[in-house]
Coordinates of C-alpha atoms (C1' of nucleotides) in Angstrom, one line a residue:
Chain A
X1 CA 11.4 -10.0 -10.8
X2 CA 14.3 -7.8 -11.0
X3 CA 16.8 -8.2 -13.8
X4 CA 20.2 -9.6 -12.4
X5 CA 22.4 -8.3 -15.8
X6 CA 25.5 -6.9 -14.1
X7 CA 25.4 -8.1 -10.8
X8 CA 28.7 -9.7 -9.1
X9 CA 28.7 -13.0 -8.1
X10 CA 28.3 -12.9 -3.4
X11 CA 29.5 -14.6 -0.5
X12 CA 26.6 -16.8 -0.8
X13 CA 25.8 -17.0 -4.5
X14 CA 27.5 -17.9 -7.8
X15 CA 24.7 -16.7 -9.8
X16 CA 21.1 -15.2 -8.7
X17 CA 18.3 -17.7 -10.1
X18 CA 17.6 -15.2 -12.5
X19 CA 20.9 -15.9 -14.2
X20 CA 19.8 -19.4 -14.6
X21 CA 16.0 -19.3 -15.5
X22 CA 17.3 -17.2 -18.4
X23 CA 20.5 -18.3 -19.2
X24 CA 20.2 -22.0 -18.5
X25 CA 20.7 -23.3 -21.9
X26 CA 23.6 -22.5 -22.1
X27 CA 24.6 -23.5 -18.8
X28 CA 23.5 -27.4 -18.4
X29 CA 25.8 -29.1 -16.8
X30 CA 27.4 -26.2 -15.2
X31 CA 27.8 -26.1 -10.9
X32 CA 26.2 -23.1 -9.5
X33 CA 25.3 -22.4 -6.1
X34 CA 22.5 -20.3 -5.5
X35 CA 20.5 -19.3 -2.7
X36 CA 16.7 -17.9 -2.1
X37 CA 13.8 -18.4 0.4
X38 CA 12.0 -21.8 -0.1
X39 CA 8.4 -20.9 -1.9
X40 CA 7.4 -24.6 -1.5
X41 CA 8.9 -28.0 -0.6
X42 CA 7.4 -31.2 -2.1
X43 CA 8.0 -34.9 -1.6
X44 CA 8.7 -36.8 1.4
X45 CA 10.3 -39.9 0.0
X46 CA 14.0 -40.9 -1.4
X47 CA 13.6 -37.2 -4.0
X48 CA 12.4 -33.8 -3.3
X49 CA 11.2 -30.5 -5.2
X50 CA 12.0 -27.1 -3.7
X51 CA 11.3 -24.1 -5.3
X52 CA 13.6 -21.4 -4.4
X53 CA 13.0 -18.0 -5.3
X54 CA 15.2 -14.8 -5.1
X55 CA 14.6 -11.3 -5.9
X56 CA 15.5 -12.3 -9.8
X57 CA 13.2 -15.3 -10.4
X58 CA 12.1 -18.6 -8.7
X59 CA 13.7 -22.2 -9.7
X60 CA 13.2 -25.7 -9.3
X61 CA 16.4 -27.5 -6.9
X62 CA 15.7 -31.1 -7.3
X63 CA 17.4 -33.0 -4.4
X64 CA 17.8 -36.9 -4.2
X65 CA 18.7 -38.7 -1.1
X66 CA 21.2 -40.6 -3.0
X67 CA 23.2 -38.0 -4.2
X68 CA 23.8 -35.7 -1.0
X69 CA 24.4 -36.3 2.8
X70 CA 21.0 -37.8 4.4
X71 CA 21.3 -35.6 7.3
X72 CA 21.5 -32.4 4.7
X73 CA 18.6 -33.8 3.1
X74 CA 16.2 -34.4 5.2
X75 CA 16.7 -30.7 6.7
X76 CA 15.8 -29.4 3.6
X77 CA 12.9 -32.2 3.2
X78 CA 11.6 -31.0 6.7
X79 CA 12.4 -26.9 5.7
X80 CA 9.6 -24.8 6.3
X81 CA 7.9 -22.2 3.8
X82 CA 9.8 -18.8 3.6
X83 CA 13.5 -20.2 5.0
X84 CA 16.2 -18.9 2.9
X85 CA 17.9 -22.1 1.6
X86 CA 21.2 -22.7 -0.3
X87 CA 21.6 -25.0 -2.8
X88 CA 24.9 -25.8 -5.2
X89 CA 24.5 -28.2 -8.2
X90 CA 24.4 -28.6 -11.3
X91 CA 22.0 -26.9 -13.9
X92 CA 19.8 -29.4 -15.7
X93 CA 16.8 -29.0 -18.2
X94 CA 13.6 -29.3 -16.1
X95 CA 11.7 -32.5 -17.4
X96 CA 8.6 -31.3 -19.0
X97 CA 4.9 -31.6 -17.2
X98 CA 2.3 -34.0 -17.9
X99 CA 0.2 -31.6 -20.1
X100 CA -3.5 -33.2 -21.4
X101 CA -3.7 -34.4 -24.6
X102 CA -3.3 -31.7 -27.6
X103 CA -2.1 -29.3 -26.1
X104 CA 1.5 -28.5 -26.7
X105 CA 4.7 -28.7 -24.6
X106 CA 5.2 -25.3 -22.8
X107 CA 8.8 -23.9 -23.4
X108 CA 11.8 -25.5 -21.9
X109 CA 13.0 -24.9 -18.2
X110 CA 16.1 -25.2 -15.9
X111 CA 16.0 -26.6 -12.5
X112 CA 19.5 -27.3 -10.3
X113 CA 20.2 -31.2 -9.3
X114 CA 21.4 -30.6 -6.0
X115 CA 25.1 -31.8 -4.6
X116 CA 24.9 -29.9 -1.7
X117 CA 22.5 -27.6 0.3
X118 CA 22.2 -25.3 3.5
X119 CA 19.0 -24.0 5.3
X120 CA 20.8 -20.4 6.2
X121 CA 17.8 -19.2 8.5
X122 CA 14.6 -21.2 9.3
X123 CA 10.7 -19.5 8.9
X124 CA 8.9 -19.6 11.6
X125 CA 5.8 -21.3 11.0
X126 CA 2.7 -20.4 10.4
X127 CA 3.5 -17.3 8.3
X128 CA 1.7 -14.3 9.7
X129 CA 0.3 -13.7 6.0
X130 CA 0.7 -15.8 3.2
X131 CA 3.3 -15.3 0.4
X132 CA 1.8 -17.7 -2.2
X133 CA -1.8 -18.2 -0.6
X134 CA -4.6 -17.4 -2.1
X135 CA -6.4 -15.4 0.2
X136 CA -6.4 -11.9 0.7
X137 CA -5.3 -10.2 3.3
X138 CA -6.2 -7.2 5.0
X139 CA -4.0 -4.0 4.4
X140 CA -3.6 -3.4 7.9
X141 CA -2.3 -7.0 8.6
X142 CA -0.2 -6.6 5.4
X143 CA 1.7 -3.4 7.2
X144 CA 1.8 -4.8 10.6
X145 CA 4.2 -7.5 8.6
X146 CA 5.3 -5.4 5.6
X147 CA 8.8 -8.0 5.4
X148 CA 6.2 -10.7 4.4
X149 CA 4.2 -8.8 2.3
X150 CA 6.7 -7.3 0.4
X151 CA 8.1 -11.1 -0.7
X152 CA 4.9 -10.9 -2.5
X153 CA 5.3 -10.3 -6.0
X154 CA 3.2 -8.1 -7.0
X155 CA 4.1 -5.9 -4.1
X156 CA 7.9 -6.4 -4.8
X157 CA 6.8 -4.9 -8.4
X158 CA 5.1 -1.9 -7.4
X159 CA 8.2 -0.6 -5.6
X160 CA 10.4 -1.6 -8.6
X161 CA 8.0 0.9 -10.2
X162 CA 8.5 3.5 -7.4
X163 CA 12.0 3.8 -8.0
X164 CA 12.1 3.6 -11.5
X165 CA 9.1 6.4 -11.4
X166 CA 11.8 8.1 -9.2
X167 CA 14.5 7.2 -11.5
X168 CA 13.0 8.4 -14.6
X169 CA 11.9 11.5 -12.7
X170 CA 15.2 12.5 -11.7
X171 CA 16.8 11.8 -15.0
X172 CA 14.0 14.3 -16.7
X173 CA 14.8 17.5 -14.7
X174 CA 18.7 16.8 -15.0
X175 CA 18.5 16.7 -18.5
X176 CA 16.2 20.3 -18.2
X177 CA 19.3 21.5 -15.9
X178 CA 17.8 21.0 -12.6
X179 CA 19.9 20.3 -9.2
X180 CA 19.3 17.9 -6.8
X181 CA 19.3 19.6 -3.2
X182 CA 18.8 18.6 0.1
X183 CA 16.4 21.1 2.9
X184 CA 16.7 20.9 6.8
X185 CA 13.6 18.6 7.8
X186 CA 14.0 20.5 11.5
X187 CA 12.7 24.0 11.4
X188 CA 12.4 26.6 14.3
X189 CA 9.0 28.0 12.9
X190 CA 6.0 27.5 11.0
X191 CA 7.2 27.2 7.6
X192 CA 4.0 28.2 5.7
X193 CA 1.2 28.6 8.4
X194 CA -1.9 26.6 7.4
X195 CA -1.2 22.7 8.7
X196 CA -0.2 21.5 12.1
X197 CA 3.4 21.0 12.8
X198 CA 4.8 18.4 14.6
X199 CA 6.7 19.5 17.5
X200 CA 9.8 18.3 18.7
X201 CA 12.8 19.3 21.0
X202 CA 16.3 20.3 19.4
X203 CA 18.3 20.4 22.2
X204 CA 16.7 23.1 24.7
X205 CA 15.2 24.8 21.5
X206 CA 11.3 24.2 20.3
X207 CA 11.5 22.9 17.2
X208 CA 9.3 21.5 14.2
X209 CA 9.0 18.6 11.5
X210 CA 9.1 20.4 8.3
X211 CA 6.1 20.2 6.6
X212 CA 7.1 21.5 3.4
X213 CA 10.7 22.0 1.9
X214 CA 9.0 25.4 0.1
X215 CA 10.8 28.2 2.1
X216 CA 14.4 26.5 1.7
X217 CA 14.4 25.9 -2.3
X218 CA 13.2 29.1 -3.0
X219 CA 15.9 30.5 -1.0
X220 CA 18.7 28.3 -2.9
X221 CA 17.1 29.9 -6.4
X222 CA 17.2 33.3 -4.8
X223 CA 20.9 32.0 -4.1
X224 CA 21.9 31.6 -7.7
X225 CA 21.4 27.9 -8.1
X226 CA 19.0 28.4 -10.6
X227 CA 17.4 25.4 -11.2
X228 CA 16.6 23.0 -8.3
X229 CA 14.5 19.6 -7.0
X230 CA 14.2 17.8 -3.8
X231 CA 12.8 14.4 -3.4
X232 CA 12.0 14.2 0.4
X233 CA 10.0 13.8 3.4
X234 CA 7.6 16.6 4.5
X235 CA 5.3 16.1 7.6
X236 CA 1.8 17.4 8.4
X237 CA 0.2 16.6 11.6
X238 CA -3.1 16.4 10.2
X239 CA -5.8 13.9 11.5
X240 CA -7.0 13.1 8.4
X241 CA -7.8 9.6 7.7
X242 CA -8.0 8.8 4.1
X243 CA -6.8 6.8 1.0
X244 CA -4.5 9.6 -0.3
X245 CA -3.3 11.0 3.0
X246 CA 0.0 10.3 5.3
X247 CA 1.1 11.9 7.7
X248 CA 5.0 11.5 6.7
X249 CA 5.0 11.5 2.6
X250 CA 7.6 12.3 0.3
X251 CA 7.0 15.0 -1.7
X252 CA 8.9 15.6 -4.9
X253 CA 9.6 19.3 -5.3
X254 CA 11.0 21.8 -7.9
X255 CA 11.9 25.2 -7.9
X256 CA 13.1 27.2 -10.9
X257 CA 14.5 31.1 -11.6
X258 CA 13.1 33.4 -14.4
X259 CA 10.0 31.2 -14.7
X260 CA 6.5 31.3 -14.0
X261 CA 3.7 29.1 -13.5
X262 CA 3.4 28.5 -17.5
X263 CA 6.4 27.1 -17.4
X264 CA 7.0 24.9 -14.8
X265 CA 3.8 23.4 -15.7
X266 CA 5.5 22.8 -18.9
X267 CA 8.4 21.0 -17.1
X268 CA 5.9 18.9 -14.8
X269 CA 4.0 17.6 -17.8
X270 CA 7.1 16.7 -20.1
X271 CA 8.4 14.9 -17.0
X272 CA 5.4 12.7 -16.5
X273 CA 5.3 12.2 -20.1
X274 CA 9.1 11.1 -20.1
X275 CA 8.2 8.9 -17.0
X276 CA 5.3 7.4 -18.6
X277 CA 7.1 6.6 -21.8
X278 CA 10.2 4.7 -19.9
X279 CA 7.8 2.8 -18.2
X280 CA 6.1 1.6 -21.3
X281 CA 9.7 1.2 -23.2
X282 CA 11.0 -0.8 -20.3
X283 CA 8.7 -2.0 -17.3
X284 CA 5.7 -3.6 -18.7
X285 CA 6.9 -6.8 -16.8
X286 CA 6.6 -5.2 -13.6
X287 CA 3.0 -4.1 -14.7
X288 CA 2.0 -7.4 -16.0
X289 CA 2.6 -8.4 -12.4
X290 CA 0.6 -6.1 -11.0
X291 CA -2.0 -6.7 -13.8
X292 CA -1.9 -10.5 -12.9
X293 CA -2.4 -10.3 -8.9
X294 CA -5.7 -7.5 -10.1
X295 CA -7.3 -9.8 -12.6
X296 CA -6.8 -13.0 -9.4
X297 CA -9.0 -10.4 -7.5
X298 CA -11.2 -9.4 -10.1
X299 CA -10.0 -5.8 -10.6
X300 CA -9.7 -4.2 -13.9
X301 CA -5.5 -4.3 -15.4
X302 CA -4.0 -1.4 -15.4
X303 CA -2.1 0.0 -18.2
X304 CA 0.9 2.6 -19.2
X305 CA -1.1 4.9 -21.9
X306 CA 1.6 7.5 -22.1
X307 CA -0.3 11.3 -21.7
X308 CA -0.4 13.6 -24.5
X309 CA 1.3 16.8 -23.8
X310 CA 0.2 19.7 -23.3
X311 CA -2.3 18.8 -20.7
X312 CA -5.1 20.3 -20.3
X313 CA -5.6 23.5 -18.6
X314 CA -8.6 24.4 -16.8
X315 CA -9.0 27.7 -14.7
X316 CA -9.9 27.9 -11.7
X317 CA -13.1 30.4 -13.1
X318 CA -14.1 27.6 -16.0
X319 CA -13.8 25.0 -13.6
X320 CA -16.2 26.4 -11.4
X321 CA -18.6 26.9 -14.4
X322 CA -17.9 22.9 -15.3
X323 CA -19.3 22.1 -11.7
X324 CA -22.0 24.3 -11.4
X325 CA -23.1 22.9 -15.3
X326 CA -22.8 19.7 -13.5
X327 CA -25.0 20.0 -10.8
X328 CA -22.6 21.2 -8.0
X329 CA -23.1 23.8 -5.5
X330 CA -20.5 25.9 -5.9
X331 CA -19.0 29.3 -5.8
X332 CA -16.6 31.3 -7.3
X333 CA -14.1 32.2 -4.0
X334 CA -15.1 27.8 -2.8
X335 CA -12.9 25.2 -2.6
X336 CA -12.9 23.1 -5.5
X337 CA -13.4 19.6 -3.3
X338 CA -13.3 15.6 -3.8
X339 CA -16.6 15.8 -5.5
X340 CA -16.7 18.7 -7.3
X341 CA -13.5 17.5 -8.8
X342 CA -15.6 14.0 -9.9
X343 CA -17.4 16.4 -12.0
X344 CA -14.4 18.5 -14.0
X345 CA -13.0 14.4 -13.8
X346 CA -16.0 13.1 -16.2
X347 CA -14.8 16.0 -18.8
X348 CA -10.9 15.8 -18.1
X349 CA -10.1 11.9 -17.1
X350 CA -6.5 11.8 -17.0
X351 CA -4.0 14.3 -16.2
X352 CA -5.0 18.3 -16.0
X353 CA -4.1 21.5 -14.4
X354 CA -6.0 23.7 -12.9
X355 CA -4.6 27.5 -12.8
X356 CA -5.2 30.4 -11.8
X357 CA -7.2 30.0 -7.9
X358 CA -8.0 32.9 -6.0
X359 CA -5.3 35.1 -3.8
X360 CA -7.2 34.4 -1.4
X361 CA -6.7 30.4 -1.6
X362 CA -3.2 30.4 -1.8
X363 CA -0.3 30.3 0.5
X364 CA 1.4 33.9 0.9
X365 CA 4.3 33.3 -1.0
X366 CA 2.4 32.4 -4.2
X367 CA 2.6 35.7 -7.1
X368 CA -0.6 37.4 -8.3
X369 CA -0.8 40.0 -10.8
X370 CA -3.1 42.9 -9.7
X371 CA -4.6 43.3 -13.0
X372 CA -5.7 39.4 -13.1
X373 CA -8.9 39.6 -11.4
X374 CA -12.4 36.8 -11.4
X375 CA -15.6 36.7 -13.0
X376 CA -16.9 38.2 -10.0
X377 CA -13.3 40.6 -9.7
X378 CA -11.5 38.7 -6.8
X379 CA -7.6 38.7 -7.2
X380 CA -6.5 35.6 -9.2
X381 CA -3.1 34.1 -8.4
X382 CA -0.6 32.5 -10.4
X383 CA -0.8 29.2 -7.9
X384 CA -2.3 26.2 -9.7
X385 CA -2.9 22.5 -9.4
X386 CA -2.5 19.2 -10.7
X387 CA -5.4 16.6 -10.9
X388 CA -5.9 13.1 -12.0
X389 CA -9.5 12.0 -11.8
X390 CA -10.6 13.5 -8.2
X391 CA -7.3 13.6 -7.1
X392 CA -4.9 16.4 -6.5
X393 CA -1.5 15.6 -7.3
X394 CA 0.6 18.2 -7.0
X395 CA -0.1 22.2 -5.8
X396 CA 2.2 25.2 -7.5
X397 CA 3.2 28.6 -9.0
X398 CA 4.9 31.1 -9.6
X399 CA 6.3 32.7 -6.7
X400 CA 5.8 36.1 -5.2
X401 CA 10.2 38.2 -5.3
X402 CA 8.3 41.4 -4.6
X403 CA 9.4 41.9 -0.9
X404 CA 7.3 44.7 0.0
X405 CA 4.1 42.7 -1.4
X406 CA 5.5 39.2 -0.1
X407 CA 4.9 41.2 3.3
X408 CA 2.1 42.3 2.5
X409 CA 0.6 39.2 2.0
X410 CA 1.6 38.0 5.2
X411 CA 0.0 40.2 6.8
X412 CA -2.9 40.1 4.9
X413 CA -3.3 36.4 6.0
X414 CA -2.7 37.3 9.8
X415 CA 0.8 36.1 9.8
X416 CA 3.8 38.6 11.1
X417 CA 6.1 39.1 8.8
X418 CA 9.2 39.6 11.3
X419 CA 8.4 35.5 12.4
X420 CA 9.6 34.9 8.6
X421 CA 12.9 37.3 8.2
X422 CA 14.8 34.2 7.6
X423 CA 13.1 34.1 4.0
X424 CA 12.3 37.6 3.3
X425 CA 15.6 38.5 3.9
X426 CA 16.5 36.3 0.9
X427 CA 14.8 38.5 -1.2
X428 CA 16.1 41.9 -0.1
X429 CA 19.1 41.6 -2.4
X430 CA 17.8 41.2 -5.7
X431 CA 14.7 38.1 -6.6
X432 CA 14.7 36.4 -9.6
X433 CA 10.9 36.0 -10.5
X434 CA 10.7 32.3 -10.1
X435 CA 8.2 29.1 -9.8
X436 CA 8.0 25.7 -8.9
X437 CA 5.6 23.2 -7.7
X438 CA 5.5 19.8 -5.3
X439 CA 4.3 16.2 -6.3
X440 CA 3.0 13.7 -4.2
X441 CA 5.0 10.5 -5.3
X442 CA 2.9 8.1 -3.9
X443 CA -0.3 9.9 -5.3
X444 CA 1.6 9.4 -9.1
X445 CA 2.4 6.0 -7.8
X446 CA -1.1 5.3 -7.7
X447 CA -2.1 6.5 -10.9
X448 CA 0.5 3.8 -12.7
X449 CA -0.3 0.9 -10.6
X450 CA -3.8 1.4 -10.2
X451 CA -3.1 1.4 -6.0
X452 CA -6.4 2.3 -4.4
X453 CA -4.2 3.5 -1.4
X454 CA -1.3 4.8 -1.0
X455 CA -0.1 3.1 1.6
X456 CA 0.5 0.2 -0.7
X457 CA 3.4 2.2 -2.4
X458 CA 4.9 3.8 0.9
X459 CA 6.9 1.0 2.4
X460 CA 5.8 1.9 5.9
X461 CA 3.5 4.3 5.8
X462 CA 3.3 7.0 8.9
X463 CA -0.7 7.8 9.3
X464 CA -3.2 8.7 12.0
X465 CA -2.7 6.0 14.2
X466 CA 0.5 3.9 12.7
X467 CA 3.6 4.8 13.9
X468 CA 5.1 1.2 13.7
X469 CA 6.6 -0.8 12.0
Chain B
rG1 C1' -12.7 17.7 14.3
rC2 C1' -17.5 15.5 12.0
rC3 C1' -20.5 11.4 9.9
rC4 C1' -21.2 6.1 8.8
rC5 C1' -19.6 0.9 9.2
rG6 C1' -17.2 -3.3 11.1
rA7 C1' -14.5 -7.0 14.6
rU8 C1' -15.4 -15.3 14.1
rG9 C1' -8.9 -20.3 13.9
rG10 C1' -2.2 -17.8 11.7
rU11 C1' -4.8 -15.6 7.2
rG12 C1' -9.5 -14.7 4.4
rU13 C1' -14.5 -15.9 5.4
rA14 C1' -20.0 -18.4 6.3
rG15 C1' -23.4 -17.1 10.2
rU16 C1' -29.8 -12.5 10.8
rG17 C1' -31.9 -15.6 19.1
rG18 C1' -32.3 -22.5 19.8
rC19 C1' -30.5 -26.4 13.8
rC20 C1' -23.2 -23.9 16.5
rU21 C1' -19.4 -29.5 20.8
rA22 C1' -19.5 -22.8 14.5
rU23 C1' -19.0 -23.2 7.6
rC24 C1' -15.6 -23.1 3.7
rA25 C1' -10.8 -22.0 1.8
rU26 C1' -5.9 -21.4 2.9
rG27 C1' -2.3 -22.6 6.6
rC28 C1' 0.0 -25.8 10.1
rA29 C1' 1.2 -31.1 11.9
rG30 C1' 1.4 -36.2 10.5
rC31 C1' 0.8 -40.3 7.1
rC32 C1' 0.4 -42.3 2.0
rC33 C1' 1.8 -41.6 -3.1
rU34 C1' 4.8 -39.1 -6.6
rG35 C1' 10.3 -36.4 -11.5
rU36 C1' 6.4 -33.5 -8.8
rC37 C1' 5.1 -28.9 -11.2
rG38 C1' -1.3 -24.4 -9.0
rA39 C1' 0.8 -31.9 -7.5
rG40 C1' -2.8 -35.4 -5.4
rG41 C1' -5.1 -38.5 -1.3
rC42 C1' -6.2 -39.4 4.0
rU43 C1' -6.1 -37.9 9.3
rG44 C1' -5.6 -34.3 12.8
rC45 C1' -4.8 -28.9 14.9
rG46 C1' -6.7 -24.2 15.3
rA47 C1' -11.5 -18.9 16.3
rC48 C1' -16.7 -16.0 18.1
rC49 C1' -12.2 -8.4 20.5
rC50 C1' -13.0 -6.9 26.0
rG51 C1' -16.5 -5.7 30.0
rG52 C1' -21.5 -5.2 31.5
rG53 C1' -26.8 -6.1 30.4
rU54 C1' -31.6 -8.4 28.1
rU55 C1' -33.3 -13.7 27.6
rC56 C1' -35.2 -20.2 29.6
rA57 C1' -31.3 -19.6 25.6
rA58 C1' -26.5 -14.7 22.7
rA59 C1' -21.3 -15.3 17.6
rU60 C1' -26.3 -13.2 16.7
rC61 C1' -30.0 -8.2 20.5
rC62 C1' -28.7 -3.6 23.9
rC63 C1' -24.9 -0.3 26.4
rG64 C1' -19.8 1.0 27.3
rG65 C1' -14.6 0.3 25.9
rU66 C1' -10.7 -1.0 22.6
rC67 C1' -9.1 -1.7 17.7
rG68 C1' -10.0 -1.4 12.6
rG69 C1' -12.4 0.2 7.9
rG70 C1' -15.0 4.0 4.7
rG71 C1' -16.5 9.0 3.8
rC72 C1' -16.0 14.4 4.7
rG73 C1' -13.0 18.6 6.0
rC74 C1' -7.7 19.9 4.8
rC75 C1' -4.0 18.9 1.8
rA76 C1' 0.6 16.3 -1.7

RNA sequence: GCCCCGAUGGUGUAGUGGCCUAUCAUGCAGCCCUGUCGAGGCUGCGACCCGGGUUCAAAUCCCGGUCGGGGCGCCA
């Protein structure tokens, strides 16, 4: 539940029930009017019970027929689950429950002893998925009706987390002297080459999703701007059907001048570290939530063990001796893949980078340093990943401001470098060396809540075949 | 794109050719009781994905379709 500190009273609220669950000692006897969707209604006599929750915390109304209009009561005697209800009275201490012998009184509570009350909008009965019922429900039912599921608490919670995961993220790179920016999600050409674009029509003009905002930040570094994020969409039209794959995800993204892959590493892991720590200083609630809805299903809790920084780093040449010690088949010049990286995971748990891949793994735009080559003398690149466990969270590097090779490496991967003059150009003027990276938000997201998919922290999720709601 | 698996009331499930006019929970409707509190008690409602086939007999076996799940590839 969401702390209400701050917030104005509404049009249809004196105080959230937040305000009273917390404050009601100090408010007995006090008329407020608050309003919430009805979690259960008991009794069917002369006096009723209706819990009322809203985004702040859940509260008893207790309504007697003798003290309101009959007609008002019995509407809100015959209200179904889910309708948002609302209540004015006065704020009473709750009388305690029956508890069995021994066992002492549980702290005291506040309920409201109804005056007067309105159902605002009626639930249509039966709910589509439960709120309160304990039975699961299947993920793709759960989307289907992602309204209901999100009056769920422990879903509520993990979006709490998102933003403050977003929040806390943001704060980090200001305080390092990044910008926030905003890239054109419709782009005339393949951006990168490598995934499938989704194509669309801008007026008579083919045009494309973007799939990556990669291209446009490095051009607003080679601009001047120095330092710069993005926290937004990117789209790949990929038919890939997985837990950690979407076909619309939101991709946090930096981009920084005079730095290199060294570096921006450094500012990834002090950010996760600063959003680890805020989490731990100020939302265990939200992750006790979580941690109470995974023990009701027999899942292990979850908990905020704040990283130590550095992280470690593993190149791309040790990691493929780690595999190959570990039984994988592997080569230097492979793809380090989902099960390999169980492997390097058994070592390296939590959070780790791996640097330093092969040229010729990399996107065209990532730097490499002629004299940097592999065990078996490949070209190594300055382009590197983040893991946690198996998965990949984030891909970056330093960038390649050397026109003439930037060109070169287009055309080494079979791509013409005249299609791309909108970005070369940029650096015919004068290239800061610079380096950035992009995180997958939803991927961190599940690390901190445990999420076994990530479409249970994307609020409606875009994949292979969901395009609705 | 490849490989596996699945589909039973609103929701989550039991079911392994006849014991199925289909189990349990939750839900919903109604009644009783009640300053309840994970309320309780009673009664009722509600389902075998679609189309073929095998069989005396199909929720159950076979084929096709649709939808869904998992894994791989690729990536964030």
């Amino acid at each position: 539940m969401r702390d209400s500190g701050g917030w104005k009273p509404t049009a249809y609220r004196s105080h959230t029930i937040g305000d009273v669950t917390s404050g009601g000692a100090d408010m007995i006897g006090e008329e407020v009017t608050i309003s919430g969707y009805a979690e259960t209604v008991r009794g069917r006599g002369a006096i009723c019970f209706l819990m009322l929750r809203d985004g702040t915390g859940r509260i008893q109304a207790f309504l007697k027929r003798d003290n309101m209009d009959e007609t008002v009561f019995d509407s809100i005697q015959s209200a179904t689950r889910e309708s948002t209800i609302q209540v004015t009275g006065t704020v009473a201490q709750k009388r305690p429950p029956k508890v069995p012998e021994g066992e002492p009184l549980p702290p005291p509570e506040y309920e409201v002893s109804v005056t007067s009350a309105a159902v605002l909008a009626d639930a249509a009965t039966p709910l589509p998925v439960g709120v309160t019922d304990e039975v699961n429900v299947g993920l793709d039912v759960r989307l289907d009706n992602r309204h209901l599921d999100l009056r769920r608490e422990h879903v509520n919670a993990m979006f709490q987390l998102r933003s403050k995961v977003l929040q806390y993220g943001r704060n980090h790179l200001i305080t390092e002297g990044f910008q926030e920016i905003n890239t054109p999600k419709i782009i005339a050409a393949a951006a990168e080459g490598g995934t499938n674009l989704f194509p669309m029509k801008y007026f008579e003009t083919d045009a494309y999703l973007s799939q990556s905002p990669q291209l446009y930040k490095q051009l607003a570094v080679l601009g001047g701007l120095e330092r710069v994020f993005e926290i937004g969409p990117a789209f790949r039209a990929e038919k890939h059907d997985t837990y950690r794959h979407l076909n619309e995800f939101i991709s946090f993204d930096i981009e920084g001048a005079w730095m290199n892959d060294e570096d921006v590493m450094g500012v990834q892991e002090r950010m996760i570290h600063h959003i680890w720590s805020e989490v731990a200083a100020n939302d265990q609630g939200l992750i006790d939530v979580v941690n109470e809805y995974r023990e009701s299903q027999g899942q292990d809790p979850v908990s905020v063990e704040v990283p130590n920084i550095p992280f470690p780093r593993i190149p791309y040449c040790d990691a493929i001796e780690i595999v190959k010690a570990g039984g994988g088949d592997i080569e230097w010049g492979d793809d380090i893949e989902s099960h390999h990286c169980d492997i390097i995971a058994a070592e390296y748990p939590g959070f780790h980078f791996l640097p330093r891949w092969p040229m010729s793994m990399k996107p065209f735009y990532i730097h490499h340093k002629e004299e940097e080559k592999g065990s078996s003398g490949g070209q190594l690149s300055r382009g590197f990943d983040l893991n946690y466990g198996r998965d990949e969270m984030t891909s970056g590097g330093q960038r390649e401001h050397r026109v003439d090779v930037l060109e070169q490496n287009l055309r080494n991967m079979g791509l013409e470098p005249e299609d791309f003059n909108f970005y070369t150009d940029g650096f015919r003027y004068g290239a800061p060396p610079h380096a950035g990276w992009g995180l997958g938000v939803a991927r961190l997201l599940m690390v901190l809540t445990g999420a076994g998919n990530v479409r249970e922290v994307v609020l409606f999720p875009r994949d292979r075949s969901r395009v609705t709601p």
